[in-house]
mmCIF file of C-alpha atoms in Angstrom:
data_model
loop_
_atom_site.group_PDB
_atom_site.id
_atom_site.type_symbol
_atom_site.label_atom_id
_atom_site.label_comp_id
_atom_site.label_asym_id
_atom_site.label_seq_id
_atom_site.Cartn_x
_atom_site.Cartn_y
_atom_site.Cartn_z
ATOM 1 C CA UNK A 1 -37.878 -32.657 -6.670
ATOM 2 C CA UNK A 2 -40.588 -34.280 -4.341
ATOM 3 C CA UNK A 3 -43.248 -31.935 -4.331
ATOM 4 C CA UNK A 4 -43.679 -32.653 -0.703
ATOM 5 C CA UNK A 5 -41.013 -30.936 0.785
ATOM 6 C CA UNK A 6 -41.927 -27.663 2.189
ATOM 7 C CA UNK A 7 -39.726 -24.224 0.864
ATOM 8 C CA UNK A 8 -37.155 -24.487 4.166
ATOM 9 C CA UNK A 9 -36.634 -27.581 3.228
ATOM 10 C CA UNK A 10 -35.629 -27.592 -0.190
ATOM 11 C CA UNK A 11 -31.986 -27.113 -0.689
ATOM 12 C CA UNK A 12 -31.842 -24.414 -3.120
ATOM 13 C CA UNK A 13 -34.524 -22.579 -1.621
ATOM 14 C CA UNK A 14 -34.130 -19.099 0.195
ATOM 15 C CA UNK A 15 -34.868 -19.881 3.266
ATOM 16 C CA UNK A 16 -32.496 -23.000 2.926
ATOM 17 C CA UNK A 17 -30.083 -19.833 2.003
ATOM 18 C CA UNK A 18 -30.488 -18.315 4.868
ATOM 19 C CA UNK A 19 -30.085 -20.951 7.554
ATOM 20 C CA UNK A 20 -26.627 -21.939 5.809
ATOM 21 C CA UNK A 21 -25.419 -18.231 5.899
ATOM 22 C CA UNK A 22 -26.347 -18.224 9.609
ATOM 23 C CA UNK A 23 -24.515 -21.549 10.457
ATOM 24 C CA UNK A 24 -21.392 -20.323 8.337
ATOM 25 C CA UNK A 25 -21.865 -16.802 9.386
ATOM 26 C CA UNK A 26 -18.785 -17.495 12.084
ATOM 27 C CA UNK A 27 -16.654 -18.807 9.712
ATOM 28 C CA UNK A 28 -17.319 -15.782 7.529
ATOM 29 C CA UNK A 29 -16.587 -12.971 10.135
ATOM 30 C CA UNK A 30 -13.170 -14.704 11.441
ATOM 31 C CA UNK A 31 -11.968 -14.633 7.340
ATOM 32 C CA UNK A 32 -12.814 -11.142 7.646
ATOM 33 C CA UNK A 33 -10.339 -10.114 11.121
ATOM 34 C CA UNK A 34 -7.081 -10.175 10.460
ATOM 35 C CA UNK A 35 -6.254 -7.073 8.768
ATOM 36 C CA UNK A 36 -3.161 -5.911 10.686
ATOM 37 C CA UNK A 37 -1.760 -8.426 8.318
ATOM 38 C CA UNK A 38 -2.320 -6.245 5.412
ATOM 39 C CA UNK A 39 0.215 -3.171 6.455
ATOM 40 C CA UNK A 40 2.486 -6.136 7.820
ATOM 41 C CA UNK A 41 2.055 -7.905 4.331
ATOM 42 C CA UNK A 42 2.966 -4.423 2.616
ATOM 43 C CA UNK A 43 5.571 -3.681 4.515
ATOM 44 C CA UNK A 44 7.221 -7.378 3.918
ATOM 45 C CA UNK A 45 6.663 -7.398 0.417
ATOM 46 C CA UNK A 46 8.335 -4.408 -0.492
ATOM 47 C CA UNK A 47 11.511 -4.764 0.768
ATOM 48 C CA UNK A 48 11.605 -8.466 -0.653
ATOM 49 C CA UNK A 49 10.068 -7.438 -3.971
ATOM 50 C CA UNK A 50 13.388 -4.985 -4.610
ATOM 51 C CA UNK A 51 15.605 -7.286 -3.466
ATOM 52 C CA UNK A 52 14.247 -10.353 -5.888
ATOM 53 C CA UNK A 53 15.014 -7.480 -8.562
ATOM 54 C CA UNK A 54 17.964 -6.326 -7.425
ATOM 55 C CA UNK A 55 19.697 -10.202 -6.979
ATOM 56 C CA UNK A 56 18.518 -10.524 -10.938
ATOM 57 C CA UNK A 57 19.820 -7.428 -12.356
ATOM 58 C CA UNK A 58 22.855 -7.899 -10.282
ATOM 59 C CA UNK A 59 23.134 -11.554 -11.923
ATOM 60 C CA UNK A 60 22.580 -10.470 -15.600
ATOM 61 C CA UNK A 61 24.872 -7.704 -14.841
ATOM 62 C CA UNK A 62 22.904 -4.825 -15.610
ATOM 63 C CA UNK A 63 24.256 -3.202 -12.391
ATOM 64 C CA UNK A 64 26.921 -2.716 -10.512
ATOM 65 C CA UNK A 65 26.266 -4.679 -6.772
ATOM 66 C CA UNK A 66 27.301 -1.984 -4.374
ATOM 67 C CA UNK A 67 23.630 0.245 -3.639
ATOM 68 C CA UNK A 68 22.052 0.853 -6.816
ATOM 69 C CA UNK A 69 19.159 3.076 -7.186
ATOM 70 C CA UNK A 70 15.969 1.181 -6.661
ATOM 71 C CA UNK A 71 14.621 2.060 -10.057
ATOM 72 C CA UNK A 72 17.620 0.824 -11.728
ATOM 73 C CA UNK A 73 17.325 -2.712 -10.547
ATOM 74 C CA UNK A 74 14.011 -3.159 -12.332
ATOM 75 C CA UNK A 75 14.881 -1.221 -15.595
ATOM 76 C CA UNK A 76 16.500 -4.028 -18.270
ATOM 77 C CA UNK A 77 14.316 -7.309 -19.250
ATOM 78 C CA UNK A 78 13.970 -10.152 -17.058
ATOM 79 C CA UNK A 79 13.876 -8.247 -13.923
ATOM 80 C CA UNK A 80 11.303 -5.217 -14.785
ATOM 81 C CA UNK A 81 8.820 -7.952 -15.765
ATOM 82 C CA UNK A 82 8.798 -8.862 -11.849
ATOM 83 C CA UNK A 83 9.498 -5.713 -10.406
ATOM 84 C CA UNK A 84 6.534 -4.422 -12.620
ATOM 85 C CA UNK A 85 4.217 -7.509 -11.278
ATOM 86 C CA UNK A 86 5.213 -7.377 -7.548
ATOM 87 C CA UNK A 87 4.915 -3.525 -7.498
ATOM 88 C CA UNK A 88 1.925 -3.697 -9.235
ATOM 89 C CA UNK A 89 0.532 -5.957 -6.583
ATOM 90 C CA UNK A 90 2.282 -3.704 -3.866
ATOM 91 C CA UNK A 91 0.046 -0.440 -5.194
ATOM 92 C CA UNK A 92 -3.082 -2.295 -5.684
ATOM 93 C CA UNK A 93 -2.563 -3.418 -1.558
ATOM 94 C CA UNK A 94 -1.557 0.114 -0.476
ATOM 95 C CA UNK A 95 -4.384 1.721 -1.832
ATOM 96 C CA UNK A 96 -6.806 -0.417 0.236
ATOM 97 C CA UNK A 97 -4.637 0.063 3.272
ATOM 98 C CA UNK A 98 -4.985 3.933 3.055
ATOM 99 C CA UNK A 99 -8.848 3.583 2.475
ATOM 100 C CA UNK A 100 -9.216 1.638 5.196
ATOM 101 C CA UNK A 101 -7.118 3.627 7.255
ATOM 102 C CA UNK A 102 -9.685 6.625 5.646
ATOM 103 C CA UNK A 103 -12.554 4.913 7.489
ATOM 104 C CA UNK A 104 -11.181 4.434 10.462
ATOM 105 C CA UNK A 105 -10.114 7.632 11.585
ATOM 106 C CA UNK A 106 -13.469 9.172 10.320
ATOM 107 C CA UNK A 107 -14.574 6.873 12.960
ATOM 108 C CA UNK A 108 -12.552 7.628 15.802
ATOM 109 C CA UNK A 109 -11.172 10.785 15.494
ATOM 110 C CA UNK A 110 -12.725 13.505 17.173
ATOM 111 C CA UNK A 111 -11.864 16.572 15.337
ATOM 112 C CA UNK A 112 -13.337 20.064 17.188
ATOM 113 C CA UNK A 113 -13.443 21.371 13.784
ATOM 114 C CA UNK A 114 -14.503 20.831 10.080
ATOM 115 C CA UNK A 115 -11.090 21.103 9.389
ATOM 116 C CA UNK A 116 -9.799 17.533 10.729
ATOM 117 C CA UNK A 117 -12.662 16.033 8.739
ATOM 118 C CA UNK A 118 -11.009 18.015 5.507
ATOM 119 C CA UNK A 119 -7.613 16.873 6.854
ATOM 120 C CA UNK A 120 -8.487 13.434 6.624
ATOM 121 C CA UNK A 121 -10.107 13.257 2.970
ATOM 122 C CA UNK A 122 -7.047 15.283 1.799
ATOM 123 C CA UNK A 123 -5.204 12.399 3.257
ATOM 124 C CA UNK A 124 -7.270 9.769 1.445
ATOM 125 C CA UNK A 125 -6.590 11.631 -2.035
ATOM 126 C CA UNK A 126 -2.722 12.385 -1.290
ATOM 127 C CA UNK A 127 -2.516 8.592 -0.266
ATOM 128 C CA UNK A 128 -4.129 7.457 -3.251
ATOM 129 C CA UNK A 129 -1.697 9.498 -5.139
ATOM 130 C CA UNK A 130 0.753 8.231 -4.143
ATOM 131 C CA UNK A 131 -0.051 4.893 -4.657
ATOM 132 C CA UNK A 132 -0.757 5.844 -8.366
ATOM 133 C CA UNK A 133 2.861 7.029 -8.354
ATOM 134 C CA UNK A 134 4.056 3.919 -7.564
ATOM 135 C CA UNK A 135 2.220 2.489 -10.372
ATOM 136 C CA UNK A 136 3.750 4.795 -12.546
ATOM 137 C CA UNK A 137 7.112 3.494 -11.443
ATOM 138 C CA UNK A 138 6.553 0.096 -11.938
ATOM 139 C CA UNK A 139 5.841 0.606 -15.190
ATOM 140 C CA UNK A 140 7.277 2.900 -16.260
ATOM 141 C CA UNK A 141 10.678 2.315 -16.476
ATOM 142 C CA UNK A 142 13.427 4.911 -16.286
ATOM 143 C CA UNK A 143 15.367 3.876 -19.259
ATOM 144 C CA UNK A 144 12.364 4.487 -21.619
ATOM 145 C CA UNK A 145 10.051 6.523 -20.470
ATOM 146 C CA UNK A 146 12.021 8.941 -18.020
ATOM 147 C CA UNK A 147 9.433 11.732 -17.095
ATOM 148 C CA UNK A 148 6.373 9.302 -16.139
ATOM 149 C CA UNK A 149 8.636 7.457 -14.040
ATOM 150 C CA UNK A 150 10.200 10.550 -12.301
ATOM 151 C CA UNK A 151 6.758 11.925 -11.737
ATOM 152 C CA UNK A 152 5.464 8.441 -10.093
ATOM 153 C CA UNK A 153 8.921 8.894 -7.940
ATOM 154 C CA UNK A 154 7.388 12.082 -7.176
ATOM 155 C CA UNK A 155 3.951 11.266 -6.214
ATOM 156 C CA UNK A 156 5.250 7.910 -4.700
ATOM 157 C CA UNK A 157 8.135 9.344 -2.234
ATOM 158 C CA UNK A 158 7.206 13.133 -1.575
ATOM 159 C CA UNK A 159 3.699 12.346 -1.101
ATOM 160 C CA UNK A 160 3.856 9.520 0.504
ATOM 161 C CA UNK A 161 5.955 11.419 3.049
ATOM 162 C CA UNK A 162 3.150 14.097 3.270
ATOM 163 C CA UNK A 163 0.592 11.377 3.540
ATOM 164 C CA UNK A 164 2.375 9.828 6.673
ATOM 165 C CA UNK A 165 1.972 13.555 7.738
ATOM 166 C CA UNK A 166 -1.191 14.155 7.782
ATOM 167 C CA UNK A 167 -1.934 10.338 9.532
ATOM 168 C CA UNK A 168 0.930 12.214 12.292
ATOM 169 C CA UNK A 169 -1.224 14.687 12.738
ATOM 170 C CA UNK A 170 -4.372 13.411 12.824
ATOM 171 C CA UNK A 171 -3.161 10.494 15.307
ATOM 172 C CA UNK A 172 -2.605 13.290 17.644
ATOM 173 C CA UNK A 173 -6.780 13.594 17.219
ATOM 174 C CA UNK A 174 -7.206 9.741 18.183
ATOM 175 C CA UNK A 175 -4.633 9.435 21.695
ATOM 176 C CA UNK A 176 -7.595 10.443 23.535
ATOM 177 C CA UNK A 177 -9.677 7.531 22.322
ATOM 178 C CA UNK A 178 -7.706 4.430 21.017
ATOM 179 C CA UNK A 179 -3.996 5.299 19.831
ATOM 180 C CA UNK A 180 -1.371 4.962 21.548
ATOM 181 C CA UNK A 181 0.849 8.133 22.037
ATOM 182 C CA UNK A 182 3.944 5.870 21.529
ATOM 183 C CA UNK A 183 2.770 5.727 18.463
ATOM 184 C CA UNK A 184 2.413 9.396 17.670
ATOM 185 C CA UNK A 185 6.026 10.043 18.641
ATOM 186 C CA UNK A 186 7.310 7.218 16.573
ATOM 187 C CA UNK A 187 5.245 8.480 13.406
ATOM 188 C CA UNK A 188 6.463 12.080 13.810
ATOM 189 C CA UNK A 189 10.223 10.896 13.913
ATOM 190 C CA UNK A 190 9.697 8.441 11.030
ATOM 191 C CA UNK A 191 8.185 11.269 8.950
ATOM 192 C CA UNK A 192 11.112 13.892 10.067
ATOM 193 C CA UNK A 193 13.067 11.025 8.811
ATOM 194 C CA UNK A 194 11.734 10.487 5.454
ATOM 195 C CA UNK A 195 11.796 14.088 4.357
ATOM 196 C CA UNK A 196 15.391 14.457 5.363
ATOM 197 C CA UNK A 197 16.092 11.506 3.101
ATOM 198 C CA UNK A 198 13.992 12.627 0.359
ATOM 199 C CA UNK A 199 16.506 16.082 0.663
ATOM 200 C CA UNK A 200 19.138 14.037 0.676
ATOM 201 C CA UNK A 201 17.800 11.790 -2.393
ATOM 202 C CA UNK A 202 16.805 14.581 -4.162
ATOM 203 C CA UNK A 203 20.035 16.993 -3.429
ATOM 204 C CA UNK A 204 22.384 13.947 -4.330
ATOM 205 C CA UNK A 205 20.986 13.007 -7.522
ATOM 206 C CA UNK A 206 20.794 15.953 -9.096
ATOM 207 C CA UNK A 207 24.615 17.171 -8.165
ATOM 208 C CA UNK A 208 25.644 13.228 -9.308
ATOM 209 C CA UNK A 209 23.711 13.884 -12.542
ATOM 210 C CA UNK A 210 25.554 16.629 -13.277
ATOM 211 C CA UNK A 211 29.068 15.686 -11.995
ATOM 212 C CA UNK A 212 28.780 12.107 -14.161
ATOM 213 C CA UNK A 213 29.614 12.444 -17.438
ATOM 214 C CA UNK A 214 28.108 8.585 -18.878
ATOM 215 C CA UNK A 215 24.453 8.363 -20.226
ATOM 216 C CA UNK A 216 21.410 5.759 -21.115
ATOM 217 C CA UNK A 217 22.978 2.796 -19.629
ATOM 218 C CA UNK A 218 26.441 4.002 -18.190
ATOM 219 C CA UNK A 219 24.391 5.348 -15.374
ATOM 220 C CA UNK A 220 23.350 1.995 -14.268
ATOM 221 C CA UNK A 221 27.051 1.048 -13.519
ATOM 222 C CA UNK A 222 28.844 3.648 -11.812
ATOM 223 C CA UNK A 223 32.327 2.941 -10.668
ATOM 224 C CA UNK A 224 34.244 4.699 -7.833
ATOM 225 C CA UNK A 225 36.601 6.295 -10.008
ATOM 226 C CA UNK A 226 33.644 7.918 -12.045
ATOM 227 C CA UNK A 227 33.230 11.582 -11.392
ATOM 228 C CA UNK A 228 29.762 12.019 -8.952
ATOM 229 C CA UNK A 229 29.899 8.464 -7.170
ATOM 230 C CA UNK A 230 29.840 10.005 -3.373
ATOM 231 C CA UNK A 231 26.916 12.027 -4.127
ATOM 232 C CA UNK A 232 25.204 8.783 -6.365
ATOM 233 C CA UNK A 233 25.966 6.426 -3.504
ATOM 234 C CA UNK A 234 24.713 9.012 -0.960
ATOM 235 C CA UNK A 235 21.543 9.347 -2.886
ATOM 236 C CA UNK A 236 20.904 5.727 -3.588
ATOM 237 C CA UNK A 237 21.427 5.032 -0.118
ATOM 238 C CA UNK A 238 18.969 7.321 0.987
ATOM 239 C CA UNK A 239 16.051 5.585 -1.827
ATOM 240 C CA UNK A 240 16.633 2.708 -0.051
ATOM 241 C CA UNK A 241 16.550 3.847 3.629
ATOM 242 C CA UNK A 242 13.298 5.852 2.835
ATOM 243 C CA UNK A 243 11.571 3.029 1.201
ATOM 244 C CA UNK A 244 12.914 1.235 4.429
ATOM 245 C CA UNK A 245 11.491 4.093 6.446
ATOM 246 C CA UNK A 246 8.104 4.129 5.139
ATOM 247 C CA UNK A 247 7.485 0.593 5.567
ATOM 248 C CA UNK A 248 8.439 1.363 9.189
ATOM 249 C CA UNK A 249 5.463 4.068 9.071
ATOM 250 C CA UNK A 250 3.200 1.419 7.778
ATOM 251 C CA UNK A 251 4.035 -0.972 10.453
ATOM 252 C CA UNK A 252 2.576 1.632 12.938
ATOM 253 C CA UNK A 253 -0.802 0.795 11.780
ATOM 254 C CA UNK A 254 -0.692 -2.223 12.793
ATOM 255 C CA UNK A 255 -2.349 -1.918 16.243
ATOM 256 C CA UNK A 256 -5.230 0.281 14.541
ATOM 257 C CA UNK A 257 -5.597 -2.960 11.693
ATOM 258 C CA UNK A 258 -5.924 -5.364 13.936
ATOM 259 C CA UNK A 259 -9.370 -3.857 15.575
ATOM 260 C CA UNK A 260 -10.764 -3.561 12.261
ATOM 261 C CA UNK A 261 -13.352 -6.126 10.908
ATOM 262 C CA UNK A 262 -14.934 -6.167 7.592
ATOM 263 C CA UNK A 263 -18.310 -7.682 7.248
ATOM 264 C CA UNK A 264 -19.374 -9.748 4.194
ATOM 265 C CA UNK A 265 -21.503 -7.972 1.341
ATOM 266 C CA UNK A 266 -25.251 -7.738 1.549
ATOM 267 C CA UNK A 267 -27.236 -8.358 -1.571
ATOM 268 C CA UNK A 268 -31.173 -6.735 -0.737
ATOM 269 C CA UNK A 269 -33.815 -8.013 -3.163
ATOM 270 C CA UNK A 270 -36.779 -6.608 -3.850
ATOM 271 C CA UNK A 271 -39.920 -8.691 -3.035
ATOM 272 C CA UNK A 272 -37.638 -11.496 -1.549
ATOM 273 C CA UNK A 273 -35.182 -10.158 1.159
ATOM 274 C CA UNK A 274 -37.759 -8.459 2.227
ATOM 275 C CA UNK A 275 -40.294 -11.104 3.130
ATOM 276 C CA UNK A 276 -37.557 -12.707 6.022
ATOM 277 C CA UNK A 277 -36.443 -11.740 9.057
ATOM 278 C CA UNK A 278 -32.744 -11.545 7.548
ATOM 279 C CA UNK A 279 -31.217 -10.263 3.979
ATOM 280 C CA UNK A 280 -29.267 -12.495 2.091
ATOM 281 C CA UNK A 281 -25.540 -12.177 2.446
ATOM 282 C CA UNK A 282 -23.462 -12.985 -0.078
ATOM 283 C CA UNK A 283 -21.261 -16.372 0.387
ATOM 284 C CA UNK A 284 -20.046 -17.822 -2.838
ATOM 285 C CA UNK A 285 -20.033 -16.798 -6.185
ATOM 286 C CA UNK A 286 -21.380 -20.167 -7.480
ATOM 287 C CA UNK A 287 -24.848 -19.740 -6.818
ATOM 288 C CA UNK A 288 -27.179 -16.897 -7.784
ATOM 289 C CA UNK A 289 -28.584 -16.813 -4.362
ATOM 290 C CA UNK A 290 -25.261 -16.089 -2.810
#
């Protein structure tokens, strides 16, 4: 390197660092809008992730076509490898989406008590769980390892129900600053919704479970001349409308997304960062500057 050139003018340099991260800076922010994409992502994936399982275990014949339970189309080898990947995935989104949703009512909110600001961690944690339920799901098939999965059904469904809630509730906080009370009404008809389904999933199930005679794989193909196929079809139905129904609820974050921005990571280090008017941001994990 020609020992002439000054530090800024080196390209490695920091304050060469610096100058780039200001010129891409732009760039950098407009990668970082967008998020109202993430609870439209969610809510397209999940519907399209069951139905890629259900159109493979329908084609290996591992059940019957006519409104399976969810579970059931991602129980038998090839298609719980990708219901197991693309739920997986699904989870892993979700649980940023309710974080983020976390943060942005603790911004906005304005709660005239402690309480509200209670409301909304215990919304954070029963979101989370819920997302850890359906990781237990997706891998946890039903066939093999019954109680895990029933108790990520659990987690998933009921509380995601009571999560959806508790954001209800605490959007009735937020009309008088940036929500929409359209909104508010929608969410607390969605949420009626889902908890009559999950009565209806619940109450179904266990009277077809009792009424149908077959076990271990039988279950997966119920006929209509099998005692406990109203109740069976009733109660599939309703899975599939309240999966349906709470990727409705998660469309209704979309307006609230779509003011959100997140800023790029800021690495502070001693002695250097310091010494300029700026602190290094972090732009690409190639270099150690960055």
């Amino acid at each position: 390197m020609d020992p002439s050139m000054s530090l800024g003018t080196r390209p490695n340099s920091p304050i060469a660092e610096i100058r780039r991260y200001r010129e891409e800076r732009s760039v950098t922010d407009v990668m970082a809008k967008g998020l109202h994409l993430l609870p439209a992502g969610i809510a397209f994936l999940v519907p399209v992730s069951f139905l890629i399982t259900y159109g493979i275990a329908v084609w290996e014949q591992h059940v019957k076509p006519f409104l399976p339970y969810v579970s059931s189309t991602g129980t038998m080898a090839p298609e719980s490898y990708v219901f197991s990947l693309l739920v997986n995935i699904t989870a892993y989104l979700l649980g940023i989406c309710v974080y983020l949703r976390y943060l942005y009512v603790k911004k906005f909110a304005r709660f005239r008590n402690p309480r509200g600001v209670w409301l909304n961690k215990f919304a954070l944690w029963i979101g989370i769980a819920a997302c850890l339920g359906l990781d237990l799901v997706a891998n946890f098939q039903v066939s093999a390892f019954s109680i895990p999965h029933y108790i990520g059904a659990f987690l998933c469904f009921i509380g995601g129900t009571i999560y959806f809630y508790l954001q209800t509730a605490v959007s009735y906080k937020m009309m008088e600053v940036i929500e929409m009370p359209h909104l508010h009404v929608l969410r607390t008809w969605l949420s009626v919704l889902s908890f009559l389904l999950i009565v209806v999933v619940v109450a179904c199930g266990v009277a077809a479970k009792m009424m149908f005679p077959g076990k271990g794989s039988e279950e997966r193909q119920w006929l209509p001349k099998d005692r406990g196929y109203i109740p069976h079809i009733l109660s599939a139905a309703g899975e599939w409308f309240l999966v349906l129904a709470h990727g409705a609820l998660l469309l209704t974050f979309l307006p609230s997304f779509s003011c959100i921005t997140i800023k790029a990571p800021v690495v502070v280090i001693e002695g250097i960062t310091e010494s300029y008017s700026e602190p290094i941001h972090i732009i690409s994990a190639g270099n150690p500057y960055r």
